[in-house]
Coordinates of C-alpha atoms in Angstrom, one line a residue:
M1 CA 226.4 -8.0 289.5
A2 CA 228.0 -10.5 289.7
E3 CA 231.9 -10.9 292.0
E4 CA 233.8 -11.4 288.2
D5 CA 232.2 -8.3 286.5
I6 CA 233.8 -5.8 289.1
Y7 CA 237.1 -4.0 287.8
T8 CA 239.0 -0.8 288.4
K9 CA 239.0 2.4 287.5
D10 CA 241.6 1.4 284.5
G11 CA 240.3 -2.0 283.4
T12 CA 242.4 -4.1 285.8
V13 CA 240.5 -6.4 288.6
D14 CA 238.7 -5.2 291.8
Y15 CA 238.6 -7.6 294.1
R16 CA 238.3 -10.5 292.3
N17 CA 239.9 -13.8 294.3
K18 CA 240.0 -11.2 296.1
P19 CA 237.0 -10.6 299.1
A20 CA 238.6 -8.7 302.2
N21 CA 239.1 -6.1 298.9
K22 CA 235.8 -6.5 298.3
K23 CA 235.1 -5.2 302.1
K24 CA 236.7 -2.3 301.8
T25 CA 234.8 -1.4 298.4
G26 CA 230.6 -0.3 297.5
T27 CA 228.0 -1.3 299.0
W28 CA 227.0 2.0 301.5
K29 CA 230.1 3.4 302.2
A30 CA 230.7 4.6 298.6
C31 CA 226.5 5.6 298.4
P32 CA 227.0 9.4 300.7
Y33 CA 229.6 9.9 298.0
I34 CA 226.9 9.6 295.3
L35 CA 224.3 10.5 296.9
G36 CA 225.7 13.9 297.6
N37 CA 226.9 14.5 294.1
E38 CA 223.4 14.0 293.5
C39 CA 221.6 15.9 296.1
S40 CA 224.1 18.9 295.0
E41 CA 223.6 18.1 291.4
R42 CA 219.9 18.3 291.8
L43 CA 220.2 21.7 294.1
A44 CA 222.1 23.4 290.5
Y45 CA 218.9 22.1 288.2
Y46 CA 216.0 22.6 290.4
G47 CA 217.6 26.0 291.3
M48 CA 217.8 27.3 288.2
S49 CA 215.0 25.6 286.0
T50 CA 211.9 25.7 288.7
N51 CA 211.5 29.3 288.1
L52 CA 212.8 29.8 284.9
V53 CA 209.7 29.9 283.4
L54 CA 209.1 33.2 285.0
Y55 CA 213.2 34.6 283.6
F56 CA 211.5 33.8 280.0
K57 CA 208.8 35.8 281.4
N58 CA 209.7 38.7 282.9
Q59 CA 213.6 39.4 282.3
L60 CA 213.2 38.1 278.5
H61 CA 210.0 39.5 277.9
Q62 CA 208.2 36.4 276.6
H63 CA 204.7 35.7 276.3
N64 CA 203.3 33.4 278.4
A65 CA 202.9 30.4 275.5
T66 CA 206.6 31.6 274.5
A67 CA 207.9 31.2 278.0
S68 CA 206.1 27.7 278.5
K69 CA 207.0 26.5 275.2
N70 CA 210.8 28.1 275.9
Q71 CA 210.7 26.1 279.1
S72 CA 209.3 22.9 278.0
N73 CA 211.6 22.1 275.1
W74 CA 215.1 23.0 277.6
S75 CA 213.4 20.3 280.1
G76 CA 212.9 17.9 277.2
T77 CA 216.8 19.0 276.0
C78 CA 217.6 17.9 279.4
Y79 CA 216.6 14.1 279.3
V80 CA 217.4 14.1 275.9
M81 CA 221.0 14.5 276.1
P82 CA 221.7 11.2 278.4
L83 CA 221.2 9.0 275.4
L84 CA 224.5 10.7 274.7
G85 CA 226.1 10.2 277.6
A86 CA 224.8 6.6 278.0
F87 CA 226.3 5.5 274.9
L88 CA 229.8 7.1 276.0
A89 CA 229.0 5.4 279.6
D90 CA 228.1 1.6 278.3
S91 CA 231.0 2.0 275.3
Y92 CA 234.0 3.5 276.3
L93 CA 234.4 6.0 278.8
G94 CA 232.8 3.5 281.5
R95 CA 230.2 5.6 284.4
Y96 CA 233.0 6.9 286.6
W97 CA 234.6 9.1 283.6
T98 CA 231.1 9.8 281.7
I99 CA 230.1 11.5 285.9
A100 CA 233.5 13.3 286.1
I101 CA 233.8 14.7 282.5
F102 CA 230.2 15.8 282.2
S103 CA 229.7 17.0 285.4
I104 CA 232.1 19.7 284.5
I105 CA 230.8 20.5 281.3
Y106 CA 227.8 21.2 283.6
V107 CA 230.2 23.4 286.1
F108 CA 231.2 25.5 283.3
G109 CA 227.6 25.9 281.7
M110 CA 226.2 27.2 285.1
T111 CA 229.1 29.8 285.3
L112 CA 228.1 31.7 282.2
L113 CA 224.6 31.8 283.0
T114 CA 225.2 33.1 286.5
I115 CA 227.3 35.5 284.0
S116 CA 224.6 36.6 281.5
A117 CA 221.7 37.4 284.5
S118 CA 224.7 39.2 286.9
V119 CA 226.9 40.9 284.3
P120 CA 226.2 44.5 282.6
G121 CA 225.8 44.4 279.1
L122 CA 225.1 40.6 279.4
K123 CA 222.1 40.8 281.4
P124 CA 219.2 41.8 280.7
T125 CA 218.1 45.9 280.7
C126 CA 215.3 46.4 283.8
Y127 CA 213.1 49.3 283.4
E128 CA 211.6 48.2 286.8
K129 CA 211.3 45.3 288.6
D130 CA 209.6 42.5 286.5
K131 CA 209.8 44.3 283.4
C132 CA 212.5 44.0 281.5
H133 CA 214.0 43.6 277.7
A134 CA 216.5 41.5 276.5
T135 CA 218.5 41.9 272.7
N136 CA 219.5 39.0 270.7
G137 CA 223.2 39.1 271.6
Q138 CA 222.1 38.8 275.6
T139 CA 219.1 36.2 274.6
S140 CA 222.0 34.2 272.4
V141 CA 223.9 33.7 275.3
F142 CA 221.8 32.7 278.1
F143 CA 220.2 30.3 276.0
I144 CA 223.7 28.6 274.9
A145 CA 224.5 28.1 278.6
L146 CA 221.1 26.8 279.3
Y147 CA 222.1 24.1 276.1
L148 CA 225.0 23.7 278.0
V149 CA 223.9 22.9 281.1
A150 CA 221.1 20.4 279.7
L151 CA 224.9 18.8 278.0
G152 CA 225.6 18.6 281.4
T153 CA 223.3 17.1 283.2
G154 CA 222.9 14.6 280.2
G155 CA 225.7 12.2 281.1
I156 CA 225.3 12.7 284.5
K157 CA 221.5 11.4 285.0
P158 CA 221.9 8.2 283.1
C159 CA 224.8 7.3 285.2
V160 CA 224.8 8.2 288.9
S161 CA 222.0 6.2 289.4
S162 CA 222.9 2.7 287.5
Y163 CA 226.8 3.5 289.4
G164 CA 225.6 4.2 293.0
A165 CA 223.3 0.6 292.4
D166 CA 226.7 -1.2 290.7
Q167 CA 228.4 -0.6 294.6
F168 CA 226.2 -3.6 295.2
D169 CA 226.4 -6.6 293.8
D170 CA 223.8 -8.7 292.8
A171 CA 225.4 -12.1 293.5
D172 CA 225.3 -11.7 297.0
P173 CA 221.4 -11.5 298.7
I174 CA 222.6 -9.2 301.3
E175 CA 224.1 -6.6 298.9
R176 CA 220.7 -7.1 296.7
N177 CA 219.0 -6.5 299.5
H178 CA 220.8 -3.1 300.3
K179 CA 220.0 -2.3 296.5
N180 CA 216.4 -2.2 296.6
S181 CA 216.6 0.5 299.6
F182 CA 219.1 2.3 297.4
F183 CA 217.2 4.2 294.8
N184 CA 214.6 4.9 297.4
W185 CA 217.5 7.0 299.5
F186 CA 218.2 7.5 296.0
Y187 CA 215.3 10.0 295.1
F188 CA 215.4 10.8 298.7
S189 CA 218.2 12.9 298.0
I190 CA 217.2 14.1 294.5
N191 CA 214.6 15.7 296.9
V192 CA 217.1 17.0 299.5
G193 CA 218.3 19.1 297.1
A194 CA 215.2 20.2 295.5
L195 CA 214.0 20.8 298.5
V196 CA 216.8 23.8 299.2
A197 CA 215.8 24.4 295.5
S198 CA 212.4 25.3 295.6
S199 CA 212.5 27.5 298.8
L200 CA 215.9 29.4 299.5
I201 CA 217.2 29.4 295.6
V202 CA 213.0 30.3 295.2
W203 CA 214.0 33.4 297.3
I204 CA 217.1 34.9 296.6
Q205 CA 216.0 35.2 292.6
Q206 CA 212.7 36.5 294.2
D207 CA 213.9 39.4 296.5
I208 CA 217.8 39.8 295.9
G209 CA 218.1 39.1 292.2
W210 CA 219.5 36.3 289.8
G211 CA 222.8 36.8 290.1
W212 CA 222.7 35.6 292.8
G213 CA 220.1 32.9 292.0
F214 CA 222.0 31.6 289.2
G215 CA 225.8 31.8 291.2
V216 CA 224.0 29.7 294.8
P217 CA 223.2 27.0 292.4
A218 CA 226.7 26.9 289.6
V219 CA 227.7 26.9 293.5
A220 CA 226.2 24.0 294.5
M221 CA 227.5 22.1 291.7
A222 CA 230.5 22.3 292.3
L223 CA 229.7 21.1 295.0
A224 CA 228.9 18.2 293.4
V225 CA 231.5 17.8 291.5
V226 CA 234.0 17.8 295.1
S227 CA 231.8 14.9 296.3
F228 CA 231.9 12.8 293.6
F229 CA 235.6 12.6 293.3
S230 CA 235.9 12.8 297.1
G231 CA 234.5 8.7 296.9
T232 CA 237.2 7.9 294.3
R233 CA 238.8 5.1 296.3
L234 CA 235.8 3.5 297.5
Y235 CA 233.7 2.6 294.5
R236 CA 233.6 -0.4 292.1
Y237 CA 234.0 0.2 288.4
Q238 CA 232.4 -1.8 285.8
K239 CA 234.8 -2.4 282.6
P240 CA 232.5 -1.0 279.5
G241 CA 231.0 -3.9 277.2
G242 CA 231.2 -1.9 274.2
S243 CA 228.8 -0.1 272.0
P244 CA 225.6 -1.9 273.1
L245 CA 224.3 -0.4 269.6
T246 CA 226.3 -2.0 267.3
R247 CA 225.3 -4.7 269.2
I248 CA 221.7 -4.3 268.5
C249 CA 222.4 -4.1 265.0
Q250 CA 224.5 -6.4 264.9
V251 CA 220.8 -9.0 265.4
V252 CA 218.9 -7.2 263.2
V253 CA 221.7 -7.6 260.6
A254 CA 222.3 -11.3 261.1
S255 CA 218.5 -12.2 261.6
F256 CA 218.0 -10.3 258.1
R257 CA 220.3 -12.5 256.3
K258 CA 219.2 -15.9 257.6
Y259 CA 215.2 -14.8 257.7
R260 CA 215.1 -18.2 255.4
V261 CA 217.0 -19.9 258.4
A262 CA 214.6 -22.7 260.4
L263 CA 214.9 -22.6 264.3
P264 CA 215.8 -25.9 265.9
A265 CA 213.6 -27.7 268.2
D266 CA 216.4 -27.5 270.8
K267 CA 217.2 -24.0 271.8
S268 CA 220.3 -25.1 273.4
L269 CA 221.6 -25.5 270.2
L270 CA 221.7 -22.3 269.5
H271 CA 224.9 -20.5 270.1
E272 CA 226.1 -19.5 273.1
T273 CA 229.1 -19.2 275.0
A274 CA 230.2 -22.0 277.0
A275 CA 228.7 -23.3 279.5
E276 CA 231.3 -22.2 282.0
A277 CA 232.7 -19.5 280.4
E278 CA 231.3 -15.9 281.2
S279 CA 229.6 -13.4 278.5
A280 CA 231.2 -12.6 275.4
I281 CA 230.0 -9.3 276.4
Q282 CA 232.3 -8.1 278.9
G283 CA 230.7 -7.1 282.3
S284 CA 227.9 -8.9 281.8
R285 CA 226.0 -12.3 282.8
K286 CA 224.5 -14.7 280.3
L287 CA 220.5 -14.1 279.6
A288 CA 218.4 -17.1 280.0
H289 CA 216.8 -17.7 276.5
T290 CA 213.1 -16.5 276.2
N291 CA 210.2 -17.6 273.7
E292 CA 209.3 -14.1 272.8
L293 CA 210.6 -12.3 269.6
C294 CA 211.7 -15.4 268.2
F295 CA 212.2 -14.4 264.8
F296 CA 215.7 -12.7 266.2
D297 CA 217.1 -15.9 267.4
K298 CA 217.6 -17.1 264.1
A299 CA 220.5 -14.2 264.3
A300 CA 222.1 -17.3 266.8
V301 CA 221.1 -20.3 264.9
K302 CA 224.5 -21.9 263.6
L303 CA 225.3 -23.0 260.0
E304 CA 228.2 -24.8 258.4
S305 CA 229.6 -21.7 256.8
D306 CA 229.8 -20.4 260.3
E307 CA 231.9 -23.1 261.7
N308 CA 234.0 -23.3 258.8
S309 CA 235.0 -19.8 258.8
G310 CA 237.9 -19.5 261.5
S311 CA 236.6 -17.0 263.2
I312 CA 233.3 -15.7 264.5
N313 CA 231.7 -12.8 261.9
N314 CA 229.1 -11.1 264.6
W315 CA 226.8 -9.4 261.6
R316 CA 226.3 -13.4 261.3
L317 CA 226.4 -15.2 264.2
C318 CA 225.6 -14.0 267.1
T319 CA 225.2 -15.3 271.3
V320 CA 221.7 -15.5 272.8
T321 CA 222.9 -13.4 275.4
Q322 CA 223.3 -10.9 272.6
V323 CA 220.1 -11.7 271.1
E324 CA 218.2 -11.1 274.3
E325 CA 219.7 -7.7 275.1
L326 CA 217.3 -6.5 271.9
K327 CA 214.9 -8.7 273.5
S328 CA 214.6 -6.9 276.4
V329 CA 215.0 -3.2 274.7
I330 CA 212.2 -4.1 272.9
K331 CA 210.0 -5.4 275.8
L332 CA 210.6 -2.3 277.6
L333 CA 209.5 0.1 275.1
P334 CA 205.9 -0.2 275.8
I335 CA 206.4 0.2 279.1
W336 CA 208.3 3.1 278.8
A337 CA 206.0 4.5 275.8
T338 CA 203.5 5.3 279.7
G339 CA 205.6 7.0 281.3
I340 CA 205.3 9.6 278.5
I341 CA 201.9 11.3 279.4
F342 CA 203.0 11.3 283.4
S343 CA 206.0 13.0 282.9
T344 CA 203.5 15.8 281.1
V345 CA 201.2 15.8 284.1
Y346 CA 204.9 16.4 286.6
N347 CA 206.4 18.8 284.0
Q348 CA 203.0 21.1 285.5
M349 CA 205.0 21.6 288.2
S350 CA 207.2 24.2 286.9
N351 CA 205.2 25.2 283.9
M352 CA 201.3 25.8 284.5
F353 CA 201.5 25.6 288.2
V354 CA 203.5 28.4 288.2
L355 CA 201.7 30.7 285.6
Q356 CA 198.1 30.0 287.7
A357 CA 200.2 31.0 290.6
T358 CA 201.0 34.6 289.0
Y359 CA 197.5 35.9 289.6
M360 CA 196.7 34.3 292.6
D361 CA 197.5 36.4 296.5
T362 CA 201.4 35.1 297.3
H363 CA 201.3 36.5 300.4
L364 CA 201.8 35.5 304.0
G365 CA 201.1 38.1 306.1
K366 CA 203.5 40.7 305.4
F367 CA 205.8 38.4 303.1
R368 CA 205.3 37.5 299.4
I369 CA 206.2 33.5 298.7
P370 CA 207.6 33.6 295.1
E371 CA 205.4 31.5 293.3
A372 CA 207.5 28.8 291.4
S373 CA 208.5 27.6 295.7
L374 CA 205.5 26.8 295.7
S375 CA 207.1 23.2 294.8
V376 CA 208.3 23.0 297.9
F377 CA 205.0 21.4 298.8
D378 CA 206.0 18.4 296.5
T379 CA 209.4 17.8 297.5
V380 CA 208.2 17.3 301.0
A381 CA 205.8 14.8 300.2
V382 CA 208.2 13.0 298.4
I383 CA 210.6 13.3 301.3
L384 CA 207.9 12.0 303.7
W385 CA 207.0 9.4 301.7
V386 CA 210.0 7.7 300.8
P387 CA 210.8 7.0 304.5
I388 CA 206.8 5.5 305.0
Y389 CA 207.3 3.3 301.8
D390 CA 210.6 2.0 302.7
R391 CA 210.0 1.1 306.5
M392 CA 206.0 0.9 306.4
L393 CA 204.4 0.6 303.2
I394 CA 206.5 -2.4 302.1
P395 CA 206.3 -5.0 305.2
F396 CA 202.9 -4.3 305.8
V397 CA 202.3 -4.7 301.6
R398 CA 204.2 -7.6 302.2
K399 CA 202.0 -8.9 304.4
F400 CA 199.2 -9.6 302.1
T401 CA 201.3 -9.8 298.1
G402 CA 203.8 -11.9 299.4
H403 CA 206.4 -10.1 296.9
K404 CA 210.0 -9.0 299.1
N405 CA 209.4 -5.6 298.1
G406 CA 205.4 -5.7 298.5
L407 CA 204.2 -4.6 295.4
T408 CA 206.3 -5.5 291.9
Q409 CA 207.9 -2.7 290.4
L410 CA 205.2 -2.7 287.3
Q411 CA 201.8 -2.4 290.2
R412 CA 204.4 0.6 292.0
M413 CA 204.3 2.4 288.5
G414 CA 200.7 2.1 288.2
T415 CA 200.0 2.9 291.4
G416 CA 201.7 6.5 290.8
L417 CA 200.2 6.1 287.7
V418 CA 196.2 6.4 289.1
I419 CA 197.7 8.6 291.7
S420 CA 198.7 12.0 288.8
V421 CA 195.6 11.6 288.2
F422 CA 194.0 13.2 290.4
A423 CA 196.6 16.2 290.7
M424 CA 195.5 17.6 287.6
V425 CA 191.6 17.5 288.9
S426 CA 192.7 19.6 291.9
A427 CA 194.8 21.5 289.6
A428 CA 191.1 22.6 288.0
I429 CA 189.8 22.4 290.5
V430 CA 191.7 24.9 291.8
E431 CA 191.7 27.0 288.7
V432 CA 187.4 26.6 288.7
V433 CA 187.4 28.5 292.2
R434 CA 189.6 31.3 291.7
L435 CA 187.9 32.2 288.4
G436 CA 185.0 32.2 289.8
I437 CA 185.8 34.7 292.2
V438 CA 187.4 36.6 289.8
R439 CA 183.6 36.5 288.0
R440 CA 181.7 37.7 291.3
H441 CA 184.5 40.1 292.2
N442 CA 185.0 41.8 288.2
Y443 CA 188.5 40.9 288.8
Y444 CA 189.6 40.4 285.0
N445 CA 192.1 43.0 285.1
T446 CA 193.8 42.4 288.6
T447 CA 197.0 39.6 288.8
N448 CA 196.2 39.2 293.0
V449 CA 193.3 37.6 292.8
P450 CA 192.1 37.2 296.9
M451 CA 192.3 33.5 296.6
S452 CA 195.6 32.2 299.1
V453 CA 198.3 30.1 296.6
F454 CA 198.5 27.7 299.6
W455 CA 195.5 26.1 298.3
Q456 CA 197.9 24.5 295.6
I457 CA 199.9 22.8 297.9
P458 CA 197.4 19.8 297.2
Q459 CA 198.1 19.4 293.6
Y460 CA 201.9 19.8 293.7
M461 CA 201.4 17.2 296.7
I462 CA 199.6 14.5 295.1
V463 CA 202.1 15.1 292.9
G464 CA 204.9 14.3 294.9
C465 CA 203.5 10.4 296.0
A466 CA 203.1 9.8 292.6
E467 CA 206.2 10.3 292.0
V468 CA 207.4 8.1 295.3
F469 CA 205.4 5.8 293.5
T470 CA 206.3 5.2 289.4
L471 CA 209.2 7.3 289.6
I472 CA 211.0 5.2 291.8
G473 CA 209.5 2.5 290.2
Q474 CA 211.0 3.3 286.7
L475 CA 214.0 3.5 288.3
E476 CA 214.1 0.4 289.7
F477 CA 212.6 -1.3 287.3
F478 CA 215.2 0.2 283.8
Y479 CA 218.2 -1.1 286.0
D480 CA 217.1 -4.6 286.7
Q481 CA 215.4 -5.3 284.0
A482 CA 218.2 -3.5 282.0
P483 CA 220.6 -6.1 280.3
D484 CA 224.2 -5.7 282.6
S485 CA 226.0 -3.7 280.0
M486 CA 223.6 -1.5 278.7
R487 CA 221.9 0.1 282.3
S488 CA 223.3 3.6 281.5
L489 CA 221.1 3.2 278.1
C490 CA 218.1 1.7 280.4
A491 CA 218.6 4.7 282.6
A492 CA 218.4 6.7 279.7
L493 CA 215.5 5.4 278.0
S494 CA 213.0 5.7 281.2
L495 CA 215.0 9.7 281.5
T496 CA 213.8 10.3 277.6
T497 CA 209.5 9.7 278.6
T498 CA 210.8 13.0 280.7
A499 CA 212.2 14.7 277.9
L500 CA 209.2 13.6 275.7
G501 CA 206.6 14.5 278.2
S502 CA 207.9 17.7 278.3
Y503 CA 207.6 17.9 274.6
V504 CA 204.4 16.9 274.8
S505 CA 203.4 19.8 277.3
S506 CA 205.1 22.5 274.6
F507 CA 203.0 20.3 272.0
L508 CA 199.3 20.3 273.7
V509 CA 200.3 24.2 274.6
T510 CA 200.6 24.9 270.7
V511 CA 197.4 23.0 269.6
V512 CA 195.3 24.6 272.4
T513 CA 196.5 27.6 271.6
D514 CA 195.6 27.7 267.9
I515 CA 192.9 26.1 268.2
S516 CA 190.9 28.0 271.3
T517 CA 192.2 31.1 270.4
R518 CA 190.4 31.3 266.9
N519 CA 188.0 33.8 266.0
G520 CA 189.8 36.3 268.2
K521 CA 189.5 34.6 272.0
P522 CA 191.8 34.8 274.8
G523 CA 192.4 31.0 274.4
W524 CA 192.7 28.7 277.3
I525 CA 196.4 30.1 278.0
A526 CA 196.0 33.5 277.9
D527 CA 198.6 36.6 278.4
N528 CA 195.5 37.0 280.5
Q529 CA 195.1 34.2 282.8
N530 CA 191.8 35.7 284.3
R531 CA 189.8 36.0 281.4
G532 CA 191.7 32.3 280.0
K533 CA 190.3 28.4 280.7
L534 CA 193.3 27.1 282.2
H535 CA 191.4 24.3 284.2
Y536 CA 190.7 22.8 281.0
F537 CA 194.2 22.4 280.2
F538 CA 194.1 20.5 283.8
L539 CA 191.3 17.9 283.1
L540 CA 192.7 17.3 279.4
L541 CA 195.1 16.4 281.4
A542 CA 193.6 14.1 283.0
I543 CA 191.9 12.0 280.5
L544 CA 194.9 11.6 278.6
S545 CA 196.3 10.1 282.4
V546 CA 192.9 7.9 282.8
L547 CA 193.8 6.1 279.0
N548 CA 197.3 6.2 279.9
F549 CA 196.4 3.9 282.3
F550 CA 194.1 1.6 281.0
A551 CA 197.8 1.7 278.5
F552 CA 199.9 0.6 281.1
L553 CA 197.6 -2.2 282.2
A554 CA 197.4 -4.0 279.3
V555 CA 201.4 -3.6 278.1
A556 CA 202.1 -4.4 282.2
K557 CA 200.1 -7.3 281.9
R558 CA 202.1 -9.3 279.5
Y559 CA 205.5 -8.3 280.0
K560 CA 207.6 -10.6 281.6
Y561 CA 210.2 -10.1 283.8
K562 CA 214.4 -10.9 282.4
K563 CA 216.3 -13.9 283.9
A564 CA 220.3 -13.2 284.1
I565 CA 222.5 -16.3 284.3
N566 CA 223.9 -16.7 287.8
K567 CA 227.3 -17.9 286.5
D568 CA 229.1 -19.4 290.1
S569 CA 225.1 -22.0 290.7
A570 CA 224.0 -21.8 286.5
A571 CA 221.4 -21.1 288.1
M572 CA 218.5 -18.5 286.0
V573 CA 218.2 -15.7 288.6
P574 CA 215.0 -13.1 288.0
A575 CA 215.5 -9.6 288.6
D576 CA 211.6 -9.1 289.8
D577 CA 208.8 -11.3 290.4
K578 CA 205.6 -10.4 288.5

């Protein structure tokens, strides 16, 4: 982000022409408060969501397939709502106030969730442990609280990673270098919160109660709000650039209005602000013209009617930068689409992996391990791999590739897609072995099959390794390739792959259940999983992941990284090298 684009919270300039002010704000000085906010918020989110499928099944008395679909649908909503939060941040509120307002909504949702699981009359009636019944009213209160949380996370998720990256100046080579590491440590902080959630919080829910199990995450979310506000004086702020959706619509409308107009051979004749001026879009650097999607260049063709009207009508004439914003978003869409199947695989950790564990031996000596707590090994894998990747793998790979980050963002994402295939194969192998034990010893009516739940560790660890490559690569990619004034929106776009992955998981469960239960068969995802064929579902996801990887290769080879124009040097600044 160029120095000229930094503003204070009320919209006034923070450090333009004041280098001393620049040194007092941003960089790693501001990041601990943002990372602390993200760590606490993720502790709250995963503390609530990791075990959620079992709350649906045991407390609300839902069938396995219904519980799985409800978990997937809610998770999907959590990652669709960022589109709303991103729109408000980029258009009107700015990232600071969007994070602040939606964090408070999040706290209200967590508080209501805690009340619904602990106050008599609102919490389900239990006849014995894990055998409960909930009225329609109790279920409604619980779901209202859940979707308040989904709304709250929708304002935080698309903004917080971009807001952290905003603390580093793109025009400063040293700060830009640090920004590349920020995304690794940002994801590290996410998984520190997830580690506590999948161990301590899951244990509290299983052995102490759901009231405390939701109450502790609620407190964590309150701490997230405190952490964020604590860094207010140290933050750098980027002023909202106006509605990106309006600008996109203007380019489309202007292009179709001029669809008969011929493009000039000299593209420098296309409309743009003066060479020494900033972009017409507040808080955004100019973007260099590209030769792709040339139809939209017609929106920047100057006609006599445009120049004689006195003032420019943005619905008839757009700048090159505005046109390139639309092109950037369109070019991101094929890469974005290939992230959906990966997110479907990722969703299984809080879904089918947990249901698989309910039919395994969860004891370690006399201690019973909560089924959902196995996700701690995914978190451990991420926590181990982030510093290894950042401190060891990048310098090693750099020797062979010559790229400053070892792998390009797209190469990093593709590596993770390959790794994710092995996670599903590992899960399928575990289920095949488990069903073999069931058949040999006639354990069809036994939930506690004598096969240790620790056999699930490899599938969680492999998913964690894949995350470090694909999800962190996505964070970097969508931030760097987004136009400056649309970074929250593009971060939200990347998060919607998680939403669609959850919806695809729900859709696949519906289709598989419908097909596999015909003629009275128990189906792949049976209520008694000893009579099901869950390994077929995992293998289906493995096959889809392989096909998805080849689709990713096809679109990644054609992708060209964006180039921004640095005003001070009038030089092209590539976000990355292909």
